[in-house]
mmCIF file of C-alpha atoms and ligand atoms in Angstrom:
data_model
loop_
_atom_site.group_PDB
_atom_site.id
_atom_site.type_symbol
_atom_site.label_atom_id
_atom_site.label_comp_id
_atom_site.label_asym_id
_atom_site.label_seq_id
_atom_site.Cartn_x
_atom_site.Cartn_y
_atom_site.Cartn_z
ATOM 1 C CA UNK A 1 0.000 0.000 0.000
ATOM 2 C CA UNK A 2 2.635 2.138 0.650
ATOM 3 C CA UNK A 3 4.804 1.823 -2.302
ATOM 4 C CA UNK A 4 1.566 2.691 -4.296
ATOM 5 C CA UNK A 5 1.685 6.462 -2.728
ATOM 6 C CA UNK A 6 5.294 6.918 -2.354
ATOM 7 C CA UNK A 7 6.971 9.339 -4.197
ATOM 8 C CA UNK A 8 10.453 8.460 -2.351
ATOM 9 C CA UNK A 9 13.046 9.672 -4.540
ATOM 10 C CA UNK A 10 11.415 11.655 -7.345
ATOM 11 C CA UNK A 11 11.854 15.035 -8.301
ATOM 12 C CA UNK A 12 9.015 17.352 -8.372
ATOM 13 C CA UNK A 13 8.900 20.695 -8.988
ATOM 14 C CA UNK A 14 6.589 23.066 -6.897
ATOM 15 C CA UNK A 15 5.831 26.453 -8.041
ATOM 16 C CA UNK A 16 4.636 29.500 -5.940
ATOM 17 C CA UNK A 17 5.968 27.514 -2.867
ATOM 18 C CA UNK A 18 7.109 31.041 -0.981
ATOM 19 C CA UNK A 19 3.856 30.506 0.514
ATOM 20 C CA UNK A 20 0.460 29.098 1.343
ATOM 21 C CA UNK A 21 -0.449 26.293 -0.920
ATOM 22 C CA UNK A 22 2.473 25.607 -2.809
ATOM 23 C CA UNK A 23 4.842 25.962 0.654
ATOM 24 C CA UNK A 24 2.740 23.283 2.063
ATOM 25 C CA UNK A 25 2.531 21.079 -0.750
ATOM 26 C CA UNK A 26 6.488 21.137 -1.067
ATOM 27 C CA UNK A 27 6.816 20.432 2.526
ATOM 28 C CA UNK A 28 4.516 17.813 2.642
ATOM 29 C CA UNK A 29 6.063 16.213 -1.047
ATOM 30 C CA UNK A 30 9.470 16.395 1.142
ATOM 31 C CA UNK A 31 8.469 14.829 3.928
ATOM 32 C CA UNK A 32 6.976 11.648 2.042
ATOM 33 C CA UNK A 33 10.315 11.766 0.547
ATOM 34 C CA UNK A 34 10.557 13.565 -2.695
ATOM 35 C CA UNK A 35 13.380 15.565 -4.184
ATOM 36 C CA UNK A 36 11.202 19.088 -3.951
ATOM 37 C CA UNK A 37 12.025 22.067 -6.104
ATOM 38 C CA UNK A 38 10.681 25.182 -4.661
ATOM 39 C CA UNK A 39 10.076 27.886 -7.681
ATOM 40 C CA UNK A 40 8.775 31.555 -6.849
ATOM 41 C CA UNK A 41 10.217 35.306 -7.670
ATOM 42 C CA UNK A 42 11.427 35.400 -3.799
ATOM 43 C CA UNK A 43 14.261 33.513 -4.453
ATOM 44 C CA UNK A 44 15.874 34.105 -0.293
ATOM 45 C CA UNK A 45 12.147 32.523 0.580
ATOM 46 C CA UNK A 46 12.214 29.307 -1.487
ATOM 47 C CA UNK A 47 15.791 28.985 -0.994
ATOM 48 C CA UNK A 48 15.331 28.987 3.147
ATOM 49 C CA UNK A 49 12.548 27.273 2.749
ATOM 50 C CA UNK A 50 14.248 24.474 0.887
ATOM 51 C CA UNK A 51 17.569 24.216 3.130
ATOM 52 C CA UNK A 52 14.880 24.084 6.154
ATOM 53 C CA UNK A 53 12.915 20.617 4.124
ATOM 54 C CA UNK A 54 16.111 18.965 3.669
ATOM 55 C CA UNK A 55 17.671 19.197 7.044
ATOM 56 C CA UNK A 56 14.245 17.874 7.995
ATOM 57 C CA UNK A 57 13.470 15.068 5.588
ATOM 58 C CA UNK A 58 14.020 11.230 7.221
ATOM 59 C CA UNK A 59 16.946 10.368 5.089
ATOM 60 C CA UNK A 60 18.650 11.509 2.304
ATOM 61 C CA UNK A 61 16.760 14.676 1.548
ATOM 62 C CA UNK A 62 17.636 17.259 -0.917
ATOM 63 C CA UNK A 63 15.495 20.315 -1.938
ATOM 64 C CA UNK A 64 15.949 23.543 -4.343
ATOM 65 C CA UNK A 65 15.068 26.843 -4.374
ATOM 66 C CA UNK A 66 14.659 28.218 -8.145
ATOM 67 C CA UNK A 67 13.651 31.566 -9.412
ATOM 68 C CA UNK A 68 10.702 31.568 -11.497
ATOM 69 C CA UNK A 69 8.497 34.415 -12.337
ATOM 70 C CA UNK A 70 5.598 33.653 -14.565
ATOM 71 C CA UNK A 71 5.492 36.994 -15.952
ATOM 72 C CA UNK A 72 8.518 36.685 -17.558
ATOM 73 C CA UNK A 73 8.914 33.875 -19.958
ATOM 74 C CA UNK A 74 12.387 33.825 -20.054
ATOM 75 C CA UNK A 75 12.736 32.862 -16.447
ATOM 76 C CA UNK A 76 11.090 29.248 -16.980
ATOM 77 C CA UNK A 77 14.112 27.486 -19.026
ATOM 78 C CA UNK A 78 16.356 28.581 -16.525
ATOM 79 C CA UNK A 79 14.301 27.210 -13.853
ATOM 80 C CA UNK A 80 14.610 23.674 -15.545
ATOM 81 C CA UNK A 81 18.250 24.092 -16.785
ATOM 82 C CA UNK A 82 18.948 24.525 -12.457
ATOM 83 C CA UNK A 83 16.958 20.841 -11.984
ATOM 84 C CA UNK A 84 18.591 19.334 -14.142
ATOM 85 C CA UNK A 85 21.924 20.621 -13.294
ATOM 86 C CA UNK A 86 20.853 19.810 -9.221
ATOM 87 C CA UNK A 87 19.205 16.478 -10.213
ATOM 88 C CA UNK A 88 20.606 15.320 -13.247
ATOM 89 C CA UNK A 89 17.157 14.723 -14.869
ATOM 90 C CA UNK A 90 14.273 16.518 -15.012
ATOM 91 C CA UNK A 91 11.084 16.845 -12.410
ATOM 92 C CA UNK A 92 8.966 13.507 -12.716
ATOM 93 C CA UNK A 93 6.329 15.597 -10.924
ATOM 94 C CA UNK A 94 4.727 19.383 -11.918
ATOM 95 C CA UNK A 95 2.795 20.968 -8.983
ATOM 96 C CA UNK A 96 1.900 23.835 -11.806
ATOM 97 C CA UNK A 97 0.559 25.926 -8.215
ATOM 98 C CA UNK A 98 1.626 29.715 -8.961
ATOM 99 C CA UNK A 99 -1.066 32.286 -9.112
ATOM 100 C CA UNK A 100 -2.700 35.592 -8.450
ATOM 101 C CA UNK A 101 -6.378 36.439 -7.708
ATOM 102 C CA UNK A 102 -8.094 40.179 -8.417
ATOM 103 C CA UNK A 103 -11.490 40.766 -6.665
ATOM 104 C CA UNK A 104 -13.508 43.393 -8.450
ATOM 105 C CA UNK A 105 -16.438 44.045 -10.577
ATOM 106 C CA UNK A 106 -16.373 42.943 -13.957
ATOM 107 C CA UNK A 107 -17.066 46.553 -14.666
ATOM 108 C CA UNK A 108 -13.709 47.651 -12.712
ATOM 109 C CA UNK A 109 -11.350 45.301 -14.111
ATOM 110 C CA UNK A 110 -8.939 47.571 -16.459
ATOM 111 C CA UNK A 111 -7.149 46.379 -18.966
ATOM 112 C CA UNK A 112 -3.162 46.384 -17.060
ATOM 113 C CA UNK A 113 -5.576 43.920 -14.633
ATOM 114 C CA UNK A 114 -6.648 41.318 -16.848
ATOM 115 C CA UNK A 115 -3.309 41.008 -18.699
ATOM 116 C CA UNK A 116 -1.372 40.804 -15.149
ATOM 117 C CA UNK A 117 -3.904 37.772 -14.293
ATOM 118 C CA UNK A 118 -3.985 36.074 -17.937
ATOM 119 C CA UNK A 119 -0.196 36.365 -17.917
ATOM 120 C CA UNK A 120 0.299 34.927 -14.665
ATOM 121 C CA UNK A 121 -2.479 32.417 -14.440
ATOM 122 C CA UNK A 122 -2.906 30.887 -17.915
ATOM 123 C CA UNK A 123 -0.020 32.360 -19.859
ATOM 124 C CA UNK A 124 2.797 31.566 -17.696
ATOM 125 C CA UNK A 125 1.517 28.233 -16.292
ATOM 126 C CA UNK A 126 1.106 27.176 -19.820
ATOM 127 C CA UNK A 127 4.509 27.840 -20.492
ATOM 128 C CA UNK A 128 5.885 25.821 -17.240
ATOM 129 C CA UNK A 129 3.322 23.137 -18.218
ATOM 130 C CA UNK A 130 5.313 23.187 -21.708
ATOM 131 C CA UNK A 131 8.793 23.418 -20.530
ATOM 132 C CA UNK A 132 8.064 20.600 -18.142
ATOM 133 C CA UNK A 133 6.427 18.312 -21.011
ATOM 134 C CA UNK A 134 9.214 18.705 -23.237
ATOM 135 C CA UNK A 135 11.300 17.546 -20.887
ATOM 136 C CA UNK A 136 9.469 15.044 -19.241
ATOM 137 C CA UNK A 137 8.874 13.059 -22.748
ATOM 138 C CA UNK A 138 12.193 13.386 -23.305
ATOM 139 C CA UNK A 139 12.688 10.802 -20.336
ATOM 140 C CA UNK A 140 9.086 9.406 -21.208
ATOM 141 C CA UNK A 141 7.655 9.656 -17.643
ATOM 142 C CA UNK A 142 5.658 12.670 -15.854
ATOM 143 C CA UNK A 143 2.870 13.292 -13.970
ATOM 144 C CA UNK A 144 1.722 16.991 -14.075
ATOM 145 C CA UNK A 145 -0.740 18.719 -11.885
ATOM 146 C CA UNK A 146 -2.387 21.893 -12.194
ATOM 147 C CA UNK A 147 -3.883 23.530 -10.038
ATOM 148 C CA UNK A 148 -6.532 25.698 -11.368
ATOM 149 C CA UNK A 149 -9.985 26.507 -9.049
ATOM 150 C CA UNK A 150 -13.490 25.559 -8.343
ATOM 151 C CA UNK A 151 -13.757 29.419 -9.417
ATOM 152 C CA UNK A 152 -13.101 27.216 -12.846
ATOM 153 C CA UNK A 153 -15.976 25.502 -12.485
ATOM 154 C CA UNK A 154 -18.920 27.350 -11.258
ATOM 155 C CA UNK A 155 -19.897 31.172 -11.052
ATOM 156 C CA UNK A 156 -18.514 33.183 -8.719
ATOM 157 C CA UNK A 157 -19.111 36.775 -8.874
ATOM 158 C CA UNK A 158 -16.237 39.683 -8.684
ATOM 159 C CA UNK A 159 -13.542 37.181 -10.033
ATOM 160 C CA UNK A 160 -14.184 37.167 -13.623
ATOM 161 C CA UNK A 161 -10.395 37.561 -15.211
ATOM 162 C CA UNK A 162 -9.435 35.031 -12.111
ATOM 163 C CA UNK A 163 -12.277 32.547 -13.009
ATOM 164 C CA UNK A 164 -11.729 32.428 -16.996
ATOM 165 C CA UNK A 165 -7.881 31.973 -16.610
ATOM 166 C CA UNK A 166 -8.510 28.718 -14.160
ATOM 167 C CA UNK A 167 -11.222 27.628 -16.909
ATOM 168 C CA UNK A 168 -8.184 27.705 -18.999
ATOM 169 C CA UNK A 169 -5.960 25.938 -17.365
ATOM 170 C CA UNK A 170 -8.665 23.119 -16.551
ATOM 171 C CA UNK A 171 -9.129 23.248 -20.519
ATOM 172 C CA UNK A 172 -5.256 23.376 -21.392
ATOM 173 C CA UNK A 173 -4.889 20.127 -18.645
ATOM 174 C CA UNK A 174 -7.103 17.960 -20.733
ATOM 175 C CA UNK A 175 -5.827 19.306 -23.898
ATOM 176 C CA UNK A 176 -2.362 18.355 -22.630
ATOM 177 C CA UNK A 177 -3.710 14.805 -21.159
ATOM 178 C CA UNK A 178 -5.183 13.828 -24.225
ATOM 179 C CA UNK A 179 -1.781 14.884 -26.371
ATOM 180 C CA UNK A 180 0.764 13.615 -24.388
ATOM 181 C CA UNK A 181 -0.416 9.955 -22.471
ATOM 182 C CA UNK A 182 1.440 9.129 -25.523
ATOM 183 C CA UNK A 183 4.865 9.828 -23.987
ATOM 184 C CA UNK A 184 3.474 8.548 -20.888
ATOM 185 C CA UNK A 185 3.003 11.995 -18.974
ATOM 186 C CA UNK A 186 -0.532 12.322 -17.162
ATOM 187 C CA UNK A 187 -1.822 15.630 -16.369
ATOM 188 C CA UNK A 188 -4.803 16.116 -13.979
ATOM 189 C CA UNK A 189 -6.204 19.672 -12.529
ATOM 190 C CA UNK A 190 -6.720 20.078 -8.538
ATOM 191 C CA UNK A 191 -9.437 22.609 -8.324
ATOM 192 C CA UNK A 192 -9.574 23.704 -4.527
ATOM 193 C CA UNK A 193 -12.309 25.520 -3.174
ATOM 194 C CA UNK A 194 -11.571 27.987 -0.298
ATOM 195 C CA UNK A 195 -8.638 27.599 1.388
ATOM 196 C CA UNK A 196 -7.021 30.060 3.855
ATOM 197 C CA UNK A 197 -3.910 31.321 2.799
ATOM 198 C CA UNK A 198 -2.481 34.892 1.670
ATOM 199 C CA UNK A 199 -4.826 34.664 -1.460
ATOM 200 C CA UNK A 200 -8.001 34.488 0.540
ATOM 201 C CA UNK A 201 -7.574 37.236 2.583
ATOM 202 C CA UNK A 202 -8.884 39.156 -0.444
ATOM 203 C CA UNK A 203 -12.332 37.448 0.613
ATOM 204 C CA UNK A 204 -11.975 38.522 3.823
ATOM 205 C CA UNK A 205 -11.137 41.806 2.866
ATOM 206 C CA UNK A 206 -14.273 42.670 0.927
ATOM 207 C CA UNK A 207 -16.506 40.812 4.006
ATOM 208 C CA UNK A 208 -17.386 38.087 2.101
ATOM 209 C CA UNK A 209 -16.324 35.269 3.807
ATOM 210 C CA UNK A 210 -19.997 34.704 6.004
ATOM 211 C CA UNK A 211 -21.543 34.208 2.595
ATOM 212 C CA UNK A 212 -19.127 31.987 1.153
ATOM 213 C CA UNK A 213 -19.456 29.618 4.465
ATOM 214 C CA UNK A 214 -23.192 29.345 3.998
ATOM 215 C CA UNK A 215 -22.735 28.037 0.623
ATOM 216 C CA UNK A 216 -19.817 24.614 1.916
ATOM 217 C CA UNK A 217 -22.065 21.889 2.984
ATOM 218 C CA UNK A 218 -19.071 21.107 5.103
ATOM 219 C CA UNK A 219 -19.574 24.565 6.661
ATOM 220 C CA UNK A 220 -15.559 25.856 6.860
ATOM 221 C CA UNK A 221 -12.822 26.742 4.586
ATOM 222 C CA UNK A 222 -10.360 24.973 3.851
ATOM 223 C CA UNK A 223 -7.109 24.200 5.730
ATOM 224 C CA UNK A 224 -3.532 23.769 3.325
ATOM 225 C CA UNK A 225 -3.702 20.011 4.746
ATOM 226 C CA UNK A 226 -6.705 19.078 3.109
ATOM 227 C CA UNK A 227 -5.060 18.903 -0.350
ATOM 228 C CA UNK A 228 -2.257 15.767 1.196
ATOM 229 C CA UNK A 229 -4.594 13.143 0.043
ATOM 230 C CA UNK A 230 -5.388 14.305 -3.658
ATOM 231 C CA UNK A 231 -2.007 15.590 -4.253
ATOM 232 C CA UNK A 232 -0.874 12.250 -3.128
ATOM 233 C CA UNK A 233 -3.059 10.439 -5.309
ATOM 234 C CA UNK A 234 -1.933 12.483 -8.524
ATOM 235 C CA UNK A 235 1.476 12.839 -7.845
ATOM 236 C CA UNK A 236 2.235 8.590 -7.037
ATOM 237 C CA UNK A 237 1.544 5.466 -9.234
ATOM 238 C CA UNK A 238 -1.719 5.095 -7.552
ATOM 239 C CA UNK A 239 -3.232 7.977 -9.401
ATOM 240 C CA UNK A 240 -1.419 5.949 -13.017
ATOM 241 C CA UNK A 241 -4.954 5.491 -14.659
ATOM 242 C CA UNK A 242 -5.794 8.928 -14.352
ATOM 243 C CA UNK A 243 -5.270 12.061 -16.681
ATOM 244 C CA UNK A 244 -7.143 14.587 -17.996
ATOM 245 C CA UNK A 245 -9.166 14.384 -13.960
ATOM 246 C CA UNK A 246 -10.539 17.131 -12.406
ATOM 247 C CA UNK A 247 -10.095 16.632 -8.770
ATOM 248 C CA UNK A 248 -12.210 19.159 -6.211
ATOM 249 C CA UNK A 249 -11.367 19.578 -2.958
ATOM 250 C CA UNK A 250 -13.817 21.938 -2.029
ATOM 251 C CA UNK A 251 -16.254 20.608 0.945
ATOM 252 C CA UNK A 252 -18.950 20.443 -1.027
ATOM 253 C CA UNK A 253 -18.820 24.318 -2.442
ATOM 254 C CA UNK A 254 -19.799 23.484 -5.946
ATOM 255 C CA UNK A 255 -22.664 20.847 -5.145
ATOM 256 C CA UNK A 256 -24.057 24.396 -3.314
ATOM 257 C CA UNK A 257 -28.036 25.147 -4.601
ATOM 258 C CA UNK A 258 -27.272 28.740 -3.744
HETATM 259 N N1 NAP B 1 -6.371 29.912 -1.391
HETATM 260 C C1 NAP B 1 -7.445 29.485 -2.025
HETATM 261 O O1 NAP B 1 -8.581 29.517 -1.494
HETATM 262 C C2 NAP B 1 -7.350 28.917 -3.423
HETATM 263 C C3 NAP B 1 -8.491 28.322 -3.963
HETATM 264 C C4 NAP B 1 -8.431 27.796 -5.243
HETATM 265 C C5 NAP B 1 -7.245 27.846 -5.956
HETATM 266 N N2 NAP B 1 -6.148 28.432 -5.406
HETATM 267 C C6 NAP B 1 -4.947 28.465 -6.238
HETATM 268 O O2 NAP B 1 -3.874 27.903 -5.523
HETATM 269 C C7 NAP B 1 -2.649 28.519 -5.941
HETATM 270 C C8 NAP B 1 -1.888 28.985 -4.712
HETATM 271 O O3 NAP B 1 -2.662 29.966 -4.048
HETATM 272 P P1 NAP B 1 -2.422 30.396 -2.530
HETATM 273 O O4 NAP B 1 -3.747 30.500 -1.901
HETATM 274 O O5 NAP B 1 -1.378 29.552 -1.920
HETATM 275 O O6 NAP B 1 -1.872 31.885 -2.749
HETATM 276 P P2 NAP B 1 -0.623 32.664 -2.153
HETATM 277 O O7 NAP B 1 -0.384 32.305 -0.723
HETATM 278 O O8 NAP B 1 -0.858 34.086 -2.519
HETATM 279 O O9 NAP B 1 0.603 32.076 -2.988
HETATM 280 C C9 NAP B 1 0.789 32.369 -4.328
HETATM 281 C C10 NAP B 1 2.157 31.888 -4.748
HETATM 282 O O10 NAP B 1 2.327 32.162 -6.139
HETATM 283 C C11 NAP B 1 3.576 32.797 -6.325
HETATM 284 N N3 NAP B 1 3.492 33.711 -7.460
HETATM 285 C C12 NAP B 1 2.644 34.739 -7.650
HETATM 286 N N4 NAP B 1 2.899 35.357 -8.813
HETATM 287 C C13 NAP B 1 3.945 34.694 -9.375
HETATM 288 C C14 NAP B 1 4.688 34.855 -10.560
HETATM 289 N N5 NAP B 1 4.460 35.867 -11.430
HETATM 290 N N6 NAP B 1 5.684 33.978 -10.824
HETATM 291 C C15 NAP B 1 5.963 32.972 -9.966
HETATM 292 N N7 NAP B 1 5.321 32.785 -8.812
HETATM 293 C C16 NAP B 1 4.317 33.636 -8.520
HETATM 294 C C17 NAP B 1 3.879 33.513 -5.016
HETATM 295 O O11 NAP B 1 5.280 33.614 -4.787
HETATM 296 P P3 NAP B 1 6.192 34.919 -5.037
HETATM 297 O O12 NAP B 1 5.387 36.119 -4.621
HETATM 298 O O13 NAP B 1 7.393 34.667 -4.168
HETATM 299 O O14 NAP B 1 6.504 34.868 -6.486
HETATM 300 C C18 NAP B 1 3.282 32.549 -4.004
HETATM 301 O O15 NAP B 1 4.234 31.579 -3.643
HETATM 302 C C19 NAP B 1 -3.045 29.648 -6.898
HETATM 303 O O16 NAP B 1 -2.910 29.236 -8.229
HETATM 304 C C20 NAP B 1 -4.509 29.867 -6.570
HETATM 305 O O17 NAP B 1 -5.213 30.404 -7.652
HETATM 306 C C21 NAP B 1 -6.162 28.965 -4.162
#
C-alpha cells in the first residue's frame, strides 16, 4: 500500500511555494520523501525554505530553491536548466501551483488587470506546463498537476479575469492529457475551493467570507492540509490510470443550490 503512494526519490517541482499552498505542498512532497524544487520570484524565501525541508526530511533529503516568475517567460528554461543541473534529470512531478487572484467588478477590471492575471495564471503556467512536457517526454515519464480553481468551475461573482484563466488551465490540462499519455506523462487539474492562505484574505477583505461559508455543505474553509490526500493520489503510481481528472477539494462548495 505504501509503495503505491510513495513518491520516495522523485523530483518534483513546486511552483509558488514562498507561501500558502504551494509551501505546504512542497513540505509535505518532502516529507513523504521527494526531491522538492521550490520555484517563486522570492528567491531568499524558497531557498530557506528548501535548506529548512532537507535538514528535515528522514533520510537523504535534498530540496531547491529556483527563481521563477511567470510573468517573464524567459525565467522558466532557466528554472529547468537549475533541476537538471541539481538532479541530473528533469522533475517527474509538476505541482503547476503559482497564481494571483483580483477581486472586483467585472465593470472595474482595467485592462493592465486582466493582462497581469492572464499572464500569470494561464499564460505563464502554460509555459511551465510546456517546458516541463518537453522535458518530461524526453525521459518518457511525468505526472503533471495543475492547479486551477473551483472558481473554474462554477460562477462566482467579482472574479471574472481570475475565473476564466482557471477555466483555462482546466481546458489546457485535458488538452495536454489527451496529447501527451502518448509519452506517458498524465496531467490532472486540482481545483480547490476555499482555502485560507495569503490569497483568501482578499475574501476577507471585501466581508465576504460569512456568505461563502453558507454556501460549503461542510460549513468551513479549507485548511492547506486538506489537499495531502489528492495531491498524493496524482502525484504517485496510484493515481497511473488517471489524466485529464478534475479533482475538487472543495467541501462540497460546488454541489451548493445557492
Ligand atoms: N487559497 C485558495 O482559497 C485557493 C483556492 C483555489 C485555488 N487556489 C490556487 O492555488 C494557488 C496557490 O494559491 P495560494 O492560496 O497559496 O496563494 P498565495 O499564498 O498568494 O501564494 C501564491 C504563490 O504564487 C507565487 N506567485 C505569484 N505570482 C507569481 C509569478 N508571477 N511567478 C511565480 N510565482 C508567482 C507567489 O510567490 P512569489 O510572490 O514569491 O513569487 C506565491 O508563492 C493559486 O494558483 C490559486 O489560484 C487557491
Amino acid at each position: 500500500m505504501e509503495d503505491l503512494f510513495s513518491v520516495r526519490g522523485r523530483v518534483a517541482l513546486v511552483t509558488g511555494a514562498s507561501s500558502g499552498l504551494g509551501r505546504h505542498m512542497a513540505e509535505f512532497l518532502a516529507r513523504a520523501g521527494a526531491k522538492v524544487v521550490l520555484a517563486a520570484r522570492r528567491l531568499e524565501v524558497v531557498e530557506e525554505l528548501a535548506s529548512k525541508f532537507a535538514a528535515d526530511a528522514r533520510d537523504d533529503g535534498a530540496s531547491l530553491g529556483v527563481h521563477l516568475d511567470l510573468a517573464d517567460p524567459g525565467t522558466v528554461p532557466s528554472a529547468f536548466d537549475r533541476i537538471e543541473q541539481a538532479f541530473g534529470r528533469p522533475p517527474q512531478i509538476l505541482v503547476n501551483n503559482a497564481g494571483i487572484i483580483h477581486f472586483a467588478k467585472f465593470l472595474d477590471h482595467d485592462d493592465e488587470t486582466i493582462s497581469r492575471i492572464f499572464d500569470t495564471n494561464l499564460k505563464g503556467s502554460f509555459a511551465v506546463a510546456r517546458e516541463a512536457s518537453r522535458r518530461m517526454a524526453g525521459v518518457k515519464e511525468g505526472s503533471i498537476i495543475n492547479v486551477a480553481s473551483t472558481a473554474g468551475l462554477r460562477t462566482p461573482g467579482f472574479l471574472s479575469a481570475y475565473a476564466v484563466s482557471k477555466a483555462g488551465l482546466i481546458q489546457l490540462t485535458q488538452v495536454m492529457a489527451l496529447e501527451l499519455a502518448h509519452h506517458n506523462i498524465r496531467v490532472n487539474t486540482l481545483c480547490p475551493g476555499n482555502f485560507v492562505t495569503g490569497m483568501h484574505q482578499v475574501m476577507a477583505d471585501n466581508n465576504v467570507d460569512d456568505a461563502i461559508i453558507k454556501r460549503i455543505p461542510q460549513r468551513r474553509f479549507g485548511r492547506p492540509d486538506d489537499l495531502d490526500g489528492a495531491l498524493l493520489l496524482l502525484a504517485s503510481d496510484a493515481g497511473r490510470y488517471m489524466t485529464g481528472s478534475v479533482v475538487k477539494v472543495d467541501g462540497g462548495q460546488t454541489l451548493s443550490w445557492l
